[in-house]
Short mmCIF file of C-alpha atoms in Angstrom, two decimals:
data_model
loop_
_atom_site.label_atom_id
_atom_site.label_comp_id
_atom_site.label_asym_id
_atom_site.label_seq_id
_atom_site.Cartn_x
_atom_site.Cartn_y
_atom_site.Cartn_z
CA UNK A 1 86.35 20.59 83.05
CA UNK A 2 89.82 20.76 81.57
CA UNK A 3 89.91 17.06 80.68
CA UNK A 4 91.23 16.27 77.21
CA UNK A 5 90.55 12.86 75.71
CA UNK A 6 93.06 13.30 72.87
CA UNK A 7 95.96 11.66 74.67
CA UNK A 8 98.06 8.71 73.62
CA UNK A 9 97.30 5.20 74.85
CA UNK A 10 100.71 5.10 76.50
CA UNK A 11 99.97 8.23 78.49
CA UNK A 12 96.63 6.79 79.58
CA UNK A 13 98.26 3.55 80.72
CA UNK A 14 100.81 5.50 82.77
CA UNK A 15 98.01 7.52 84.35
CA UNK A 16 96.17 4.30 85.23
CA UNK A 17 99.31 2.81 86.79
CA UNK A 18 99.83 5.95 88.82
CA UNK A 19 96.24 5.95 89.96
CA UNK A 20 96.47 2.29 91.02
CA UNK A 21 99.65 2.89 93.00
CA UNK A 22 98.08 5.77 94.92
CA UNK A 23 94.56 4.43 95.34
CA UNK A 24 95.26 3.61 99.00
CA UNK A 25 95.12 7.34 99.81
CA UNK A 26 91.61 7.81 101.11
CA UNK A 27 91.93 11.52 101.86
CA UNK A 28 91.70 13.08 98.39
CA UNK A 29 91.26 16.55 99.88
CA UNK A 30 94.72 16.46 101.45
CA UNK A 31 96.23 15.71 98.06
CA UNK A 32 94.21 18.54 96.51
CA UNK A 33 95.37 21.08 99.09
CA UNK A 34 99.06 20.20 98.65
CA UNK A 35 98.89 20.43 94.87
CA UNK A 36 97.04 23.70 94.93
CA UNK A 37 99.48 25.24 97.40
CA UNK A 38 102.31 24.59 94.94
CA UNK A 39 100.32 26.23 92.14
CA UNK A 40 99.55 29.26 94.32
CA UNK A 41 103.21 29.60 95.37
CA UNK A 42 104.23 29.72 91.71
CA UNK A 43 101.65 32.41 91.00
CA UNK A 44 102.78 34.52 93.96
CA UNK A 45 106.41 34.30 92.82
CA UNK A 46 105.53 35.50 89.32
CA UNK A 47 103.04 38.14 90.40
CA UNK A 48 103.37 41.59 88.81
CA UNK A 49 103.23 44.50 91.22
CA UNK A 50 100.39 46.79 90.10
CA UNK A 51 99.81 50.43 90.92
CA UNK A 52 97.27 51.72 93.48
CA UNK A 53 93.60 51.12 92.75
CA UNK A 54 91.40 54.01 91.68
CA UNK A 55 87.66 54.61 91.56
CA UNK A 56 86.09 54.92 88.11
CA UNK A 57 85.76 58.67 88.53
CA UNK A 58 89.45 58.93 89.42
CA UNK A 59 90.37 56.78 86.41
CA UNK A 60 88.69 59.24 84.05
CA UNK A 61 89.97 62.36 85.81
CA UNK A 62 93.56 61.10 85.91
CA UNK A 63 94.05 61.21 82.13
CA UNK A 64 91.48 63.82 81.08
CA UNK A 65 94.16 65.81 79.21
CA UNK A 66 95.19 62.79 77.09
CA UNK A 67 92.44 62.68 74.44
CA UNK A 68 93.18 59.21 73.04
CA UNK A 69 93.61 57.59 76.46
CA UNK A 70 90.48 59.28 77.78
CA UNK A 71 88.41 58.01 74.85
CA UNK A 72 89.83 54.50 75.29
CA UNK A 73 88.87 54.50 78.97
CA UNK A 74 85.39 55.82 78.21
CA UNK A 75 84.95 53.07 75.64
CA UNK A 76 86.10 50.44 78.16
CA UNK A 77 83.89 51.77 80.94
CA UNK A 78 80.88 52.24 78.68
CA UNK A 79 77.66 53.77 79.94
CA UNK A 80 78.13 53.54 83.70
CA UNK A 81 75.77 55.15 86.20
CA UNK A 82 78.23 56.70 88.65
CA UNK A 83 75.44 57.43 91.12
CA UNK A 84 74.70 53.72 91.26
CA UNK A 85 78.27 52.47 91.68
CA UNK A 86 79.45 55.18 94.07
CA UNK A 87 83.19 55.63 94.55
CA UNK A 88 84.27 52.09 95.33
CA UNK A 89 87.81 50.79 94.89
CA UNK A 90 87.00 47.08 94.89
CA UNK A 91 85.08 45.55 91.98
CA UNK A 92 82.25 43.17 92.75
CA UNK A 93 82.21 40.03 90.60
CA UNK A 94 79.49 37.41 90.93
CA UNK A 95 79.58 34.16 88.95
CA UNK A 96 75.95 33.44 88.09
CA UNK A 97 75.98 30.15 86.21
CA UNK A 98 78.00 27.53 84.37
CA UNK A 99 76.67 25.98 81.15
CA UNK A 100 77.90 22.82 79.45
CA UNK A 101 77.27 23.02 75.71
CA UNK A 102 77.57 19.88 73.60
CA UNK A 103 76.43 19.45 69.96
CA UNK A 104 73.12 17.67 69.42
CA UNK A 105 71.81 17.89 72.98
CA UNK A 106 70.23 20.46 75.33
CA UNK A 107 72.60 22.72 77.25
CA UNK A 108 73.24 21.84 80.89
CA UNK A 109 72.81 25.07 82.89
CA UNK A 110 74.14 24.88 86.46
CA UNK A 111 73.45 27.51 89.09
CA UNK A 112 76.43 28.30 91.30
CA UNK A 113 75.74 27.93 95.05
CA UNK A 114 76.58 30.94 97.22
CA UNK A 115 79.09 28.92 99.23
CA UNK A 116 80.71 27.44 96.09
CA UNK A 117 80.09 23.86 97.20
CA UNK A 118 77.50 22.01 95.10
CA UNK A 119 75.99 19.03 96.89
CA UNK A 120 76.65 15.57 95.47
CA UNK A 121 77.77 15.04 91.88
CA UNK A 122 77.27 18.38 90.12
CA UNK A 123 76.89 17.01 86.58
CA UNK A 124 77.63 14.05 84.32
CA UNK A 125 79.62 14.08 81.07
CA UNK A 126 79.46 11.41 78.41
CA UNK A 127 82.79 9.75 77.62
CA UNK A 128 84.36 10.78 74.31
CA UNK A 129 82.02 13.77 73.93
CA UNK A 130 82.85 17.26 72.66
CA UNK A 131 81.72 20.18 74.81
CA UNK A 132 82.30 23.82 75.70
CA UNK A 133 81.95 25.53 79.06
CA UNK A 134 80.26 28.92 79.18
CA UNK A 135 80.27 31.21 82.23
CA UNK A 136 77.76 33.93 83.03
CA UNK A 137 78.92 36.59 85.48
CA UNK A 138 78.07 40.06 86.74
CA UNK A 139 80.51 42.94 87.34
CA UNK A 140 79.61 45.87 89.63
CA UNK A 141 81.24 48.78 91.50
CA UNK A 142 84.52 49.06 89.53
CA UNK A 143 86.55 47.60 86.67
CA UNK A 144 87.89 44.07 87.24
CA UNK A 145 91.28 43.66 85.58
CA UNK A 146 92.67 40.39 84.26
CA UNK A 147 89.84 38.13 85.39
CA UNK A 148 90.92 34.52 84.94
CA UNK A 149 89.56 31.01 85.49
CA UNK A 150 91.66 28.16 86.87
CA UNK A 151 90.58 24.55 87.19
CA UNK A 152 92.27 21.47 88.65
CA UNK A 153 90.88 17.93 88.43
CA UNK A 154 91.68 14.86 90.52
CA UNK A 155 90.66 11.22 90.38
CA UNK A 156 91.22 9.04 93.45
CA UNK A 157 93.44 11.76 94.91
CA UNK A 158 95.67 11.91 91.81
CA UNK A 159 95.88 15.16 89.85
CA UNK A 160 94.89 14.34 86.27
CA UNK A 161 94.46 17.77 84.70
CA UNK A 162 94.77 21.51 85.25
CA UNK A 163 93.81 24.49 83.10
CA UNK A 164 93.93 28.28 83.16
CA UNK A 165 91.94 30.65 80.93
CA UNK A 166 92.20 34.44 80.80
CA UNK A 167 88.67 35.88 80.58
CA UNK A 168 89.64 39.54 80.25
CA UNK A 169 89.06 42.98 81.78
CA UNK A 170 85.47 44.07 82.38
CA UNK A 171 83.74 47.28 83.45
CA UNK A 172 80.57 47.30 85.56
CA UNK A 173 77.29 47.05 83.66
CA UNK A 174 73.69 46.02 84.40
CA UNK A 175 73.72 43.07 82.00
CA UNK A 176 75.67 39.87 82.77
CA UNK A 177 78.76 38.99 80.73
CA UNK A 178 79.25 35.57 79.15
CA UNK A 179 82.50 33.82 78.23
CA UNK A 180 82.71 30.71 76.04
CA UNK A 181 85.66 28.42 76.75
CA UNK A 182 87.50 26.50 73.99
CA UNK A 183 86.09 23.11 73.00
CA UNK A 184 87.25 20.10 74.99
CA UNK A 185 86.82 16.33 74.65
CA UNK A 186 86.16 14.00 77.56
CA UNK A 187 88.40 10.92 77.80
CA UNK A 188 86.85 7.56 77.00
CA UNK A 189 87.32 3.95 78.00
CA UNK A 190 86.81 1.87 81.10
CA UNK A 191 89.51 3.62 83.10
CA UNK A 192 88.26 7.09 82.19
CA UNK A 193 84.78 6.46 83.56
CA UNK A 194 84.05 7.23 87.19
CA UNK A 195 83.86 10.11 89.67
CA UNK A 196 86.24 13.07 89.62
CA UNK A 197 86.78 15.92 92.09
CA UNK A 198 87.64 19.42 90.94
CA UNK A 199 88.40 22.91 92.19
CA UNK A 200 87.69 25.99 90.09
CA UNK A 201 88.64 29.56 90.91
CA UNK A 202 87.91 33.00 89.47
CA UNK A 203 90.71 35.49 90.25
CA UNK A 204 91.88 38.89 89.08
CA UNK A 205 95.31 40.46 88.44
CA UNK A 206 95.80 40.92 92.18
CA UNK A 207 95.00 37.23 92.75
CA UNK A 208 91.83 38.24 94.59
CA UNK A 209 89.53 35.22 94.48
CA UNK A 210 85.89 36.05 93.74
CA UNK A 211 84.69 32.46 93.84
CA UNK A 212 86.12 29.04 94.61
CA UNK A 213 84.00 26.04 93.61
CA UNK A 214 84.77 22.60 95.03
CA UNK A 215 82.71 19.89 93.37
CA UNK A 216 82.54 16.37 91.99
CA UNK A 217 81.36 15.20 88.59
CA UNK A 218 81.01 11.90 86.74
CA UNK A 219 82.10 10.59 83.36
CA UNK A 220 79.75 7.80 82.20
CA UNK A 221 78.90 5.86 79.05
CA UNK A 222 75.93 8.14 78.42
CA UNK A 223 74.69 11.57 79.38
CA UNK A 224 72.46 11.74 82.43
CA UNK A 225 68.75 11.53 81.67
CA UNK A 226 67.13 14.97 81.31
#
């Protein structure tokens, strides 16, 4: 979940000291909200102003006289049933599942709750293990532009990691899309083990949030029994 175990011992010791100094803060959520607000303010300040949205039919009609652009758009849109999608401006993006893929063991496939709040600890990672995250998601109604994934991780109210990954631009289609994230390594050692809280978001170029997931997970000596 954005945690990288390939950090220097000195950096880990500093993180431990910082965590110890702030461990008296019992309200981790307050710390999360303040940190995220700063991140969102930065994004708003750097936001690019985009043109007006168009339906898929309007997208094709707009450049019908430009042969190369028309073919590019048709290739991007693919075989879309316009009767099924109607003339909708807003895309519909649904995150279906999250998979944790680690060599030599079965994949952990996690369904995403409708409200984005898994109950209890959502999953367990083994310390010092290599893994990839893979998302499965559905796109309907219209093209979603610049879909991205952001993730922030806290331990005892202290922000320990954040990550952002651009997933891409996707047209509506019946079959779900999948996106494999780069490989990561969980930290290891006594101070790395424990419970973490995290917040993941899926947003587009307009910073429209299609899903926010607030969850906790554990790092332990071993994987959870299957």
